Structures are given as C-alpha cells and as structure tokens.
Short mmCIF file of C-alpha atoms and ligand atoms in Angstrom, two decimals:
data_model
loop_
_atom_site.label_atom_id
_atom_site.label_comp_id
_atom_site.label_asym_id
_atom_site.label_seq_id
_atom_site.Cartn_x
_atom_site.Cartn_y
_atom_site.Cartn_z
CA ASP A 1 40.35 20.27 -11.19
CA ASP A 2 41.13 20.12 -7.75
CA LEU A 3 38.63 22.59 -6.39
CA THR A 4 36.23 21.13 -8.61
CA GLU A 5 36.90 17.90 -6.70
CA SER A 6 36.68 19.63 -3.41
CA LEU A 7 33.60 21.11 -3.91
CA ILE A 8 31.25 17.74 -5.14
CA PRO A 9 30.04 16.37 -2.13
CA PRO A 10 32.16 12.83 -1.42
CA PRO A 11 29.71 9.98 -2.53
CA PRO A 12 27.46 8.33 0.20
CA HIS A 13 27.81 5.68 2.21
CA TYR A 14 24.69 2.99 2.05
CA LEU A 15 23.48 0.03 4.51
CA VAL A 16 22.33 -2.08 1.90
CA CYS A 17 19.84 -5.00 3.39
CA ILE A 18 18.73 -7.90 1.17
CA ASN A 19 15.70 -10.18 1.80
CA PRO A 20 16.84 -13.45 0.15
CA PHE A 21 13.39 -14.71 0.75
CA SER A 22 11.96 -11.97 -1.41
CA GLY A 23 10.47 -12.82 -5.09
CA LYS A 24 12.02 -15.64 -6.70
CA GLU A 25 14.62 -15.86 -4.19
CA LYS A 26 16.69 -14.07 -6.37
CA ALA A 27 17.46 -10.97 -4.33
CA VAL A 28 21.65 -11.58 -3.39
CA GLN A 29 22.25 -12.14 -6.92
CA LEU A 30 20.07 -9.24 -8.28
CA PHE A 31 22.33 -6.86 -6.07
CA LYS A 32 25.55 -8.23 -6.87
CA GLU A 33 25.30 -8.68 -10.69
CA GLN A 34 22.86 -5.43 -11.38
CA ALA A 35 23.31 -3.03 -8.92
CA LYS A 36 26.72 -3.07 -7.45
CA PRO A 37 28.81 -2.74 -10.46
CA ILE A 38 27.08 0.46 -10.98
CA PHE A 39 27.19 1.46 -7.29
CA GLU A 40 31.03 0.77 -7.60
CA GLU A 41 31.20 2.50 -10.63
CA ALA A 42 29.61 6.09 -8.62
CA GLY A 43 32.30 5.27 -5.93
CA ILE A 44 29.06 4.46 -3.66
CA THR A 45 30.36 2.36 -0.53
CA PHE A 46 28.17 0.20 1.33
CA LYS A 47 27.83 -2.54 3.78
CA GLU A 48 25.55 -5.43 3.26
CA ILE A 49 23.37 -7.43 5.43
CA ILE A 50 21.35 -10.24 4.25
CA THR A 51 17.92 -11.01 6.46
CA GLU A 52 18.05 -13.84 8.54
CA ARG A 53 14.28 -13.82 9.34
CA ARG A 54 10.81 -12.28 9.04
CA GLY A 55 11.13 -9.31 11.51
CA HIS A 56 15.17 -8.81 11.00
CA GLY A 57 14.30 -5.82 8.85
CA THR A 58 12.75 -4.15 11.77
CA GLU A 59 15.09 -5.12 14.25
CA ILE A 60 17.83 -3.60 12.29
CA ALA A 61 15.56 -0.26 11.73
CA MET A 62 14.80 0.20 15.40
CA ASN A 63 18.99 -0.27 16.43
CA LEU A 64 20.31 1.39 13.43
CA ASP A 65 22.87 4.22 14.19
CA LEU A 66 21.15 6.89 11.72
CA LYS A 67 25.05 8.79 12.09
CA GLU A 68 26.43 5.46 10.37
CA TYR A 69 24.80 5.84 7.19
CA ASN A 70 23.51 8.37 4.25
CA GLY A 71 20.47 6.16 3.49
CA VAL A 72 19.64 2.66 3.08
CA ILE A 73 18.82 0.39 0.19
CA ILE A 74 16.27 -2.04 0.54
CA VAL A 75 16.74 -5.12 -2.13
CA SER A 76 13.33 -6.91 -1.61
CA GLY A 77 9.59 -6.87 -2.28
CA ASP A 78 7.74 -4.35 -0.25
CA GLY A 79 7.80 -6.41 2.58
CA LEU A 80 11.20 -5.29 3.84
CA PHE A 81 10.35 -1.58 3.24
CA TYR A 82 7.62 -2.12 5.13
CA GLU A 83 9.68 -3.70 7.89
CA PHE A 84 11.59 -0.66 8.18
CA ILE A 85 9.42 1.89 8.12
CA ASN A 86 7.74 -0.04 11.12
CA GLY A 87 10.90 -0.26 12.87
CA PHE A 88 11.96 3.32 12.49
CA GLY A 89 8.39 3.73 13.89
CA GLN A 90 8.99 2.19 16.97
CA ARG A 91 11.74 4.67 17.81
CA ARG A 92 11.73 7.18 20.25
CA ASP A 93 13.39 9.58 17.66
CA ARG A 94 11.32 8.52 14.73
CA GLU A 95 10.96 11.45 13.05
CA GLU A 96 14.83 11.49 12.98
CA ALA A 97 14.58 8.12 11.37
CA PHE A 98 12.08 8.88 8.89
CA LYS A 99 14.61 11.57 7.26
CA MET A 100 16.81 8.54 6.42
CA PRO A 101 17.06 8.21 2.95
CA LEU A 102 15.66 4.93 1.86
CA GLY A 103 16.11 3.31 -2.12
CA ILE A 104 14.48 0.40 -3.20
CA LEU A 105 15.95 -2.48 -5.73
CA PRO A 106 13.08 -4.81 -6.94
CA GLY A 107 13.96 -7.86 -5.64
CA GLY A 108 10.31 -9.20 -5.04
CA SER A 109 7.32 -10.41 -6.77
CA GLY A 110 5.19 -6.94 -6.86
CA ASN A 111 7.85 -4.16 -6.40
CA ALA A 112 4.83 -1.46 -5.89
CA LEU A 113 7.13 0.92 -4.63
CA CYS A 114 9.92 0.48 -6.54
CA SER A 115 7.36 1.00 -9.72
CA ALA A 116 5.90 4.14 -8.29
CA VAL A 117 9.44 5.49 -7.83
CA LEU A 118 9.96 4.72 -11.24
CA VAL A 119 7.10 6.13 -12.80
CA ASN A 120 7.78 9.14 -10.87
CA ARG A 121 10.64 9.92 -12.94
CA GLY A 122 9.25 9.27 -15.79
CA GLU A 123 10.56 5.53 -16.69
CA GLN A 124 8.62 2.59 -17.40
CA VAL A 125 8.83 -0.37 -15.58
CA LEU A 126 7.94 -3.77 -17.34
CA LYS A 127 12.17 -4.08 -18.51
CA ASN A 128 15.25 -3.69 -16.62
CA MET A 129 13.87 -2.51 -13.43
CA ALA A 130 16.98 -3.13 -11.27
CA CYS A 131 19.24 -1.60 -13.49
CA HIS A 132 16.92 1.81 -13.68
CA ALA A 133 16.41 1.74 -9.75
CA ALA A 134 20.04 1.56 -9.30
CA VAL A 135 20.54 4.44 -11.62
CA ALA A 136 17.83 6.19 -9.86
CA ILE A 137 19.92 5.61 -6.13
CA VAL A 138 22.93 6.59 -8.01
CA LYS A 139 21.47 9.98 -9.06
CA GLY A 140 20.30 10.01 -5.35
CA LYS A 141 16.87 12.59 -5.37
CA VAL A 142 14.93 12.25 -2.01
CA ASN A 143 11.60 12.77 -2.01
CA PRO A 144 9.02 12.55 0.89
CA LYS A 145 6.40 9.89 1.03
CA ASP A 146 2.93 9.66 2.28
CA MET A 147 2.39 7.00 5.25
CA VAL A 148 -1.02 5.99 6.49
CA GLN A 149 -1.16 4.76 10.39
CA ILE A 150 -3.31 1.45 10.36
CA GLN A 151 -4.93 0.23 13.41
CA THR A 152 -6.62 -3.32 13.46
CA GLN A 153 -7.77 -4.97 16.56
CA ASN A 154 -4.53 -5.95 17.90
CA GLU A 155 -2.22 -3.46 16.44
CA THR A 156 -1.15 -0.07 14.88
CA VAL A 157 1.05 -0.59 12.01
CA LEU A 158 2.28 1.99 9.45
CA SER A 159 1.64 1.37 5.73
CA PHE A 160 3.40 2.79 2.78
CA LEU A 161 1.18 1.01 -0.09
CA SER A 162 -2.12 -0.39 0.53
CA VAL A 163 -4.92 -2.06 2.54
CA ALA A 164 -6.52 -4.77 0.51
CA TRP A 165 -9.44 -7.04 1.26
CA GLY A 166 -11.22 -9.51 -0.94
CA ILE A 167 -10.02 -10.83 -4.22
CA LEU A 168 -6.69 -8.86 -4.61
CA ALA A 169 -5.85 -9.90 -0.74
CA ASP A 170 -6.77 -13.22 -1.52
CA ILE A 171 -4.21 -13.64 -4.99
CA ASP A 172 -1.11 -11.88 -2.93
CA ILE A 173 -1.18 -14.35 0.02
CA GLU A 174 -2.82 -17.41 -1.71
CA SER A 175 -0.19 -17.51 -4.24
CA GLU A 176 2.52 -17.47 -1.88
CA ARG A 177 2.81 -21.52 -2.05
CA PHE A 178 3.68 -20.30 -6.39
CA ARG A 179 6.57 -17.81 -4.62
CA PHE A 180 8.95 -19.95 -7.37
CA LEU A 181 6.93 -18.21 -10.35
CA GLY A 182 8.02 -14.92 -9.23
CA ALA A 183 4.86 -12.33 -10.58
CA THR A 184 3.41 -15.01 -12.58
CA ARG A 185 2.07 -16.24 -8.85
CA PHE A 186 -0.63 -13.59 -9.32
CA GLN A 187 -1.91 -14.04 -12.45
CA ALA A 188 -1.73 -18.34 -11.95
CA GLN A 189 -3.90 -17.40 -8.67
CA ALA A 190 -6.15 -14.62 -9.82
CA VAL A 191 -7.34 -17.21 -12.43
CA GLN A 192 -8.31 -19.63 -9.55
CA ARG A 193 -10.06 -16.81 -8.00
CA ILE A 194 -12.03 -15.68 -10.76
CA MET A 195 -13.50 -19.22 -11.26
CA PHE A 196 -14.54 -19.22 -7.72
CA LEU A 197 -15.12 -15.40 -7.51
CA ARG A 198 -16.22 -14.64 -4.03
CA LYS A 199 -18.93 -11.77 -2.67
CA ASN A 200 -17.52 -10.35 0.85
CA PRO A 201 -20.28 -8.74 2.92
CA GLY A 202 -18.73 -5.35 4.56
CA ARG A 203 -19.20 -2.03 5.49
CA LEU A 204 -16.76 0.67 4.43
CA SER A 205 -16.75 3.86 5.84
CA PHE A 206 -14.43 7.36 5.10
CA LEU A 207 -14.43 10.97 5.11
CA PRO A 208 -13.86 12.23 1.64
CA ILE A 209 -11.65 15.02 0.47
CA LYS A 210 -13.62 18.45 -0.15
CA ASP A 211 -12.23 18.81 -3.46
CA GLU A 212 -12.66 15.22 -4.87
CA SER A 213 -13.67 16.14 -8.23
CA LYS A 214 -10.40 16.47 -9.79
CA TYR A 215 -9.85 12.96 -9.51
CA HIS A 216 -13.00 12.38 -11.05
CA HIS A 217 -11.29 11.75 -14.56
CA LEU A 218 -9.83 8.66 -13.43
CA TRP A 219 -12.75 6.85 -12.86
CA GLY A 220 -14.63 8.44 -15.79
CA ALA A 221 -17.16 9.74 -13.08
CA GLU A 222 -18.93 11.79 -15.63
CA ASP A 223 -19.41 9.06 -17.95
CA LYS A 224 -20.61 6.62 -15.16
CA LYS A 225 -23.46 9.49 -14.04
CA ARG A 226 -24.38 9.74 -17.67
CA ASP A 227 -24.77 6.33 -18.51
CA SER A 228 -27.54 5.51 -16.14
CA SER A 229 -28.25 1.83 -17.42
CA SER A 230 -24.97 1.09 -15.39
CA GLY A 231 -27.04 1.63 -12.38
CA ILE A 232 -26.41 3.95 -9.35
CA SER A 233 -24.68 7.41 -10.79
CA ILE A 234 -21.92 8.77 -8.32
CA GLN A 235 -23.77 11.37 -7.15
CA GLU A 236 -27.09 9.58 -6.24
CA SER A 237 -25.32 6.86 -4.83
CA GLN A 238 -23.64 9.53 -2.17
CA GLN A 239 -26.94 10.32 -1.42
CA ILE A 240 -27.60 6.37 -0.51
CA GLU A 241 -24.41 5.84 0.83
CA THR A 242 -25.44 8.58 3.30
CA ASN A 243 -29.01 7.33 3.92
CA ILE A 244 -27.37 3.58 4.91
CA GLY A 245 -25.06 5.57 7.26
CA ALA A 246 -27.97 7.07 8.68
CA LYS A 247 -30.01 3.94 8.96
CA MET A 248 -27.29 2.18 10.37
CA GLY A 249 -26.97 4.41 13.22
CA ASP A 250 -28.40 1.81 15.76
CA SER A 251 -26.82 -1.13 14.17
CA ARG A 252 -23.50 0.56 14.17
CA SER A 253 -23.11 1.12 17.51
CA SER A 254 -24.34 -2.26 18.47
CA SER A 255 -21.75 -3.81 16.51
CA ALA A 256 -19.25 -1.50 17.72
CA ASN A 257 -20.44 -2.66 21.25
CA GLN A 258 -19.44 -6.17 20.12
CA ASN A 259 -16.34 -4.58 18.82
CA ALA A 260 -14.92 -3.20 22.03
CA ASN A 261 -14.28 -6.63 24.13
CA ALA A 262 -12.16 -7.63 21.19
CA SER A 263 -10.02 -4.61 20.51
CA SER A 264 -9.48 -3.90 24.50
CA SER A 265 -5.90 -5.44 24.00
CA GLU A 266 -5.76 -2.36 21.65
CA GLU A 267 -4.12 0.14 24.33
CA GLY A 268 -1.10 -1.87 25.07
CA THR A 269 0.07 -1.40 21.59
CA SER A 270 -1.42 1.86 19.80
CA ASN A 271 0.54 4.29 21.60
CA ALA A 272 3.78 2.47 19.93
CA MET A 273 3.35 5.61 17.46
CA GLY A 274 2.15 7.96 19.40
CA GLU A 275 -1.33 9.85 18.89
CA VAL A 276 -3.96 9.16 15.64
CA HIS A 277 -4.50 12.45 14.38
CA ALA A 278 -3.71 14.60 11.41
CA ASP A 279 -4.58 18.16 10.87
CA ASP A 280 -7.53 18.90 12.22
CA LEU A 281 -9.00 15.13 12.14
CA ALA A 282 -8.89 12.72 15.12
CA MET A 283 -9.30 9.00 14.43
CA PRO A 284 -12.00 7.51 16.28
CA SER A 285 -11.49 4.32 18.34
CA LEU A 286 -11.92 1.37 16.45
CA SER A 287 -14.47 0.31 19.07
CA ASP A 288 -16.77 3.48 18.61
CA PRO A 289 -19.02 4.44 15.27
CA VAL A 290 -17.69 6.62 12.83
CA PRO A 291 -18.57 10.45 12.98
CA PRO A 292 -21.44 11.36 11.21
CA ASN A 293 -19.67 13.39 8.32
CA TRP A 294 -18.21 9.88 7.17
CA THR A 295 -19.42 8.29 4.32
CA VAL A 296 -21.23 4.73 5.06
CA ILE A 297 -21.45 1.90 2.14
CA GLN A 298 -22.83 -1.75 3.35
CA GLY A 299 -22.81 -4.59 0.65
CA ASP A 300 -21.20 -7.33 -1.04
CA PHE A 301 -17.57 -6.43 -1.73
CA VAL A 302 -15.74 -8.34 -4.44
CA CYS A 303 -12.57 -6.36 -3.19
CA VAL A 304 -12.00 -3.26 -1.63
CA LEU A 305 -8.44 -1.38 -2.37
CA ILE A 306 -7.26 1.29 -0.39
CA THR A 307 -3.91 3.02 -1.44
CA ILE A 308 -1.37 5.72 -0.95
CA VAL A 309 0.59 5.00 -4.21
CA SER A 310 0.44 4.90 -7.65
CA HIS A 311 0.85 1.16 -8.24
CA ILE A 312 0.36 -2.03 -6.44
CA SER A 313 2.70 -4.06 -8.43
CA ASN A 314 4.60 -3.41 -11.41
CA ASP A 315 1.49 -4.35 -14.14
CA PHE A 316 -1.39 -2.68 -11.45
CA MET A 317 -1.52 0.90 -11.66
CA SER A 318 -3.77 1.61 -9.25
CA HIS A 319 -3.88 5.54 -9.11
CA PRO A 320 -2.42 7.13 -12.14
CA GLY A 321 -0.57 10.21 -11.85
CA ARG A 322 -0.32 9.69 -8.06
CA SER A 323 2.77 11.40 -6.79
CA MET A 324 4.43 10.26 -3.48
CA ASP A 325 3.39 12.92 -1.07
CA GLU A 326 0.00 13.80 -2.46
CA GLY A 327 -1.49 14.04 1.01
CA ILE A 328 -4.49 11.52 0.31
CA ILE A 329 -6.03 8.05 0.58
CA MET A 330 -7.43 6.65 -2.67
CA VAL A 331 -10.36 4.03 -1.69
CA GLN A 332 -11.70 1.87 -4.61
CA TYR A 333 -13.87 -1.07 -4.40
CA MET A 334 -15.48 -3.45 -7.28
CA ASP A 335 -19.01 -4.20 -5.97
CA GLU A 336 -21.79 -6.61 -5.99
CA THR A 337 -22.60 -5.95 -9.79
CA THR A 338 -18.56 -7.37 -10.01
CA THR A 339 -18.99 -10.70 -12.71
CA ARG A 340 -16.34 -13.23 -13.52
CA TRP A 341 -17.09 -12.31 -17.32
CA LYS A 342 -16.54 -8.79 -16.54
CA LEU A 343 -13.50 -9.37 -14.61
CA ILE A 344 -11.99 -11.13 -17.47
CA ASN A 345 -12.55 -8.51 -20.03
CA THR A 346 -10.82 -6.14 -17.67
CA PHE A 347 -7.26 -7.74 -17.55
CA ASP A 348 -5.84 -6.02 -19.65
CA LYS A 349 -6.73 -2.78 -18.20
CA TYR A 350 -4.96 -2.88 -14.76
CA MET A 351 -1.60 -2.00 -16.24
CA THR A 352 -2.91 1.47 -17.53
CA GLY A 353 -5.47 2.12 -14.56
CA GLU A 354 -8.46 1.82 -17.06
CA TYR A 355 -9.91 -0.50 -14.89
CA LEU A 356 -10.72 2.44 -12.68
CA LYS A 357 -13.41 3.42 -15.54
CA GLN A 358 -15.35 0.28 -15.44
CA ASP A 359 -19.09 0.57 -14.13
CA PHE A 360 -18.20 -2.45 -11.14
CA VAL A 361 -15.27 -0.49 -9.97
CA LYS A 362 -15.70 2.83 -7.45
CA ALA A 363 -13.55 5.17 -6.21
CA ARG A 364 -13.05 7.60 -3.83
CA VAL A 365 -10.33 10.48 -2.40
CA VAL A 366 -10.10 10.19 1.28
CA LYS A 367 -8.55 11.52 4.30
CA ALA A 368 -9.22 8.54 6.39
CA PHE A 369 -11.14 5.50 5.98
CA ARG A 370 -12.55 2.05 8.55
CA LEU A 371 -13.34 -1.07 6.80
CA GLU A 372 -15.33 -3.85 8.58
CA PRO A 373 -16.09 -7.47 7.43
CA LEU A 374 -19.50 -8.83 8.23
CA ASN A 375 -20.93 -11.85 8.98
CA THR A 376 -17.63 -13.45 8.86
CA LYS A 377 -14.81 -14.18 10.84
CA GLU A 378 -12.38 -15.62 9.06
CA GLY A 379 -10.79 -13.69 5.65
CA ILE A 380 -7.55 -12.56 4.43
CA LEU A 381 -6.68 -8.80 5.00
CA THR A 382 -3.51 -7.52 4.13
CA VAL A 383 -1.37 -4.47 4.78
CA ASP A 384 1.04 -3.72 2.08
CA GLY A 385 1.12 -7.18 0.85
CA GLU A 386 1.62 -8.60 4.82
CA GLN A 387 -1.44 -10.42 6.30
CA VAL A 388 -2.58 -8.66 9.34
CA LYS A 389 -5.47 -9.87 11.72
CA PHE A 390 -8.89 -10.14 10.06
CA GLY A 391 -11.25 -8.09 11.69
CA PRO A 392 -12.33 -4.28 11.57
CA ILE A 393 -9.34 -1.94 10.58
CA GLN A 394 -8.88 1.59 9.97
CA GLY A 395 -6.34 4.26 8.94
CA MET A 396 -5.60 7.79 8.52
CA LEU A 397 -2.48 9.73 6.43
CA THR A 398 -0.02 10.41 9.17
CA PRO A 399 1.73 13.75 9.42
CA SER A 400 5.09 12.43 9.04
CA LYS A 401 6.49 11.56 5.54
CA CYS A 402 9.39 8.77 5.20
CA HIS A 403 11.84 9.45 2.75
CA CYS A 404 12.57 7.67 -0.58
CA ILE A 405 15.14 7.61 -3.14
CA ILE A 406 13.84 8.21 -6.23
P1 ADP B 501 7.67 -10.37 -2.35
O1 ADP B 501 7.23 -9.38 -3.08
O2 ADP B 501 7.92 -11.54 -3.03
O3 ADP B 501 6.67 -10.63 -1.43
P2 ADP B 501 8.88 -9.24 0.33
O4 ADP B 501 9.51 -8.12 0.14
O5 ADP B 501 7.01 -9.13 0.62
O6 ADP B 501 8.97 -9.87 -1.01
O7 ADP B 501 9.07 -10.28 1.21
C1 ADP B 501 8.26 -11.66 1.46
C2 ADP B 501 8.64 -11.62 3.14
O8 ADP B 501 9.67 -12.04 3.45
C3 ADP B 501 8.02 -10.60 4.14
O9 ADP B 501 7.27 -10.99 4.76
C4 ADP B 501 9.33 -10.36 4.69
O10 ADP B 501 8.76 -9.64 6.31
C5 ADP B 501 9.78 -11.61 4.89
N1 ADP B 501 11.29 -11.44 5.14
C6 ADP B 501 12.53 -10.78 5.05
N2 ADP B 501 13.66 -11.29 5.07
C7 ADP B 501 12.97 -12.81 5.16
C8 ADP B 501 14.02 -13.61 5.59
N3 ADP B 501 15.26 -13.63 5.61
N4 ADP B 501 13.37 -15.07 5.63
C9 ADP B 501 12.02 -15.47 5.38
N5 ADP B 501 11.25 -14.11 5.36
C10 ADP B 501 11.74 -13.03 5.24
MG1 MG B 502 5.30 -9.39 -0.03
#
C-alpha cells in the first residue's frame, strides 16, 4: 500500500480565480457549493482569488508565478478566461505561460468554453454543468487549444472562441442589462433583434483551407448546391465571390488608404504578441489590401460569426464535432436572404448545429480572415463576447496553443 501511494503523484495545487460579476453573479456560490466539495474530496488544494474589477484577471496572469501552481481554475463565463490568455500573451515567457493548465467552471451566462470542453469529453451540457466540469478538473486531462491572433485598429488580442458582428454580437452586448436573467438574457434580446432585424453592409475576406470539402456535410453543401431554387450554390458563389474580389481591386485599395490613418496607432500595440504568422502564411497589414488568393465577399450580412470552438454558448453549437485543436477557423454568415420568418423557424436548430444547413446560412473553413464593416461607423463587434473597437478586424491562427483541462 505504501508503495502504491508513493507512485501516485500528489494531488495538484491550483489557483482558483472567481469572477463575482459573471452570469447571475453567483460564481462565488457555485464554486463553494458545487466544486469545492469535489476538489476537497479529491485532495486538491487551492488558493482562491475573487476578481475585484474588469482586467484584474489579465494582471494576475501577467504576474503569476508559474511554479507556484499546477494550474488555474477559472470560475466565470468566458470573459475571465479571455483576460487570462491575454495576460499570458503579454508575458516575456508567454510560451511557458501557455503551458499552464487552465480549467473552467461555468459561472457565466453563455459558458462557451466549458460547453466545448464537456462535449469534447462526450458529456451533455444542459444540466449539472458545474458538477461535470468539476469532475473533469479532478481527472485532470490536459489538451492543447487553438487560439487566434486578432487585430483591430487599436489593439492586438488573442481569441480562443469567436468574433461576432451583427445579430449575435448585438444580442450578446445589448442583453447586458438583463444579466440577472442568466442565459435567458440571450433569448429575451434575440426576440427584440429579430423583430427589428438589421442588415449590415460589409466585406468579408478569407483564405480557405485546401481540403475544405471534408467539412461540407456540416452545412449540407451538396444539398444547397442541388437546390438551385435556393439561389447561389457553393461552387458558383465561389466564382462570384472571386469576381467581386477582382472587380473590387481599386475600391479596396482606396478604402485601405482611408484606413491607413486610423490604424497608425497599431504599431505601438501590435508587437505585444510578436509577429503575426502561422506556417507559411503571413498576415497582411490591416491597412493593406488582402492578398489576391483570398476570397472576398461583399454584401449585407445579418451576422458574421467566426469561431474556433464547437460552441458559442451551451445551447448554441457553432461547429459540431470540432476538437479543441483542429487548427482551423470557421467563418459563417447569414446573408441578405435572411428573414424574420426564417430566423424564427430555426430557433430549435442552434443547439445541434443543424442551423448551418439552412439556405440563408453560409459557412467556410479558413486559415485567416478579415471583416470590414462598410458605410457605418458605429456598431457592435465582439471578440470572445467582449466588445472591441468597431471597424476593420482580422485574424489568423497562432502557432501557440493554450492548454485546457478537459
Ligand atoms: P458572462 O458569461 O456572464 O458574460 P464573463 O465571464 O464573460 O461572464 O464576464 C463578464 C465580464 O466581467 C467580463 O468582461 C470580465 O472581464 C468582467 N469582470 C471580471 N471580473 C470582474 C469584476 N470583479 N467586476 C466586474 N467585471 C468583472
Ligand atoms: Mg461574457
């Protein structure tokens, strides 16, 4: 018995970081009642920190002594996790810092990452999430997780979830005032946003991956192609997209010139995370036109959603079957054929990802993207559910991965 005990590694020592503001403001209670007993039973020791303000998580991550803990457990929605990886991203020893195992307990409203983690483990996410997540943390399996480096006109940040513009971003941010409702805040705001449906003129550019066809089943590419009455087929639209791209050569460079002034502050911040490139691919400067091999789409978007995770909340599966480190970015959008009626009719299809098969939803799998709102200076743009400066935004996968306890 003594011998077996000496072979088993000692239980880990974790930093538990709680956002008292996330979700229905019950994260402190959630940890105490649902996770703490399970951790204690497993012999896990921990130090608890309750964040005092927005940005506190970034400060903690920047100054964390990596040797002091075996991992960090985030008790929050996705906002505090976002603060943490961006704190790590600003460290000189960031590659070491990204190796720190990060666990997540669902203290927030959407809990996208926690949902992705649990679904990756083959568990359902609609009930007892906190309990399942606590058990996952006790088991302590660590997996790499993709990150995307995002550039806006005034900052460079790391994203682990999503970039959103249009109806989904509006719902996320405009529902802040219904925070006390928990996840129901999204549904309440969705009803209003569908009633007052907006179409946002913009330009979406991306570099598709080579073997995109293995993802076609997700959005029923074959069916969409066959159903000619539903408008443009995937293949044809590629043609049209490219044509638009070619025709737009001039207008793109003129808009790029307009952007040049606005993004001149970029230099001061963009080196915080080092050079932007992955493999053989280099990211163009936000003020330059995209390379000629990118696809460019221009139109009125009801929403654009860019994801690097399987879920954007526990009842919204944005990319069924996606693993934590698949090394791709999914770009999806609802085009100008979207109507209130179509949106209402797909309400029950977000949970399973079936909505991707609707004719007004388009999806692509890419290595890098750029999104440019047109003819409007105001609007809501989010990165991982956090609002960022409205304007052109681009991103590509980073060679670095963070590490999640799943
Ligand atoms: P939710 O899923 O409910 O949106 P998040 O985890 O995304 O929860 O947190 C919401 C916001 O709270 C994030 O922007 C995060 O940066 C911020 N935040 C973190 N700690 C605090 C705090 N102590 N007080 C106020 N805001 C905080
Ligand atoms: Mg949030």
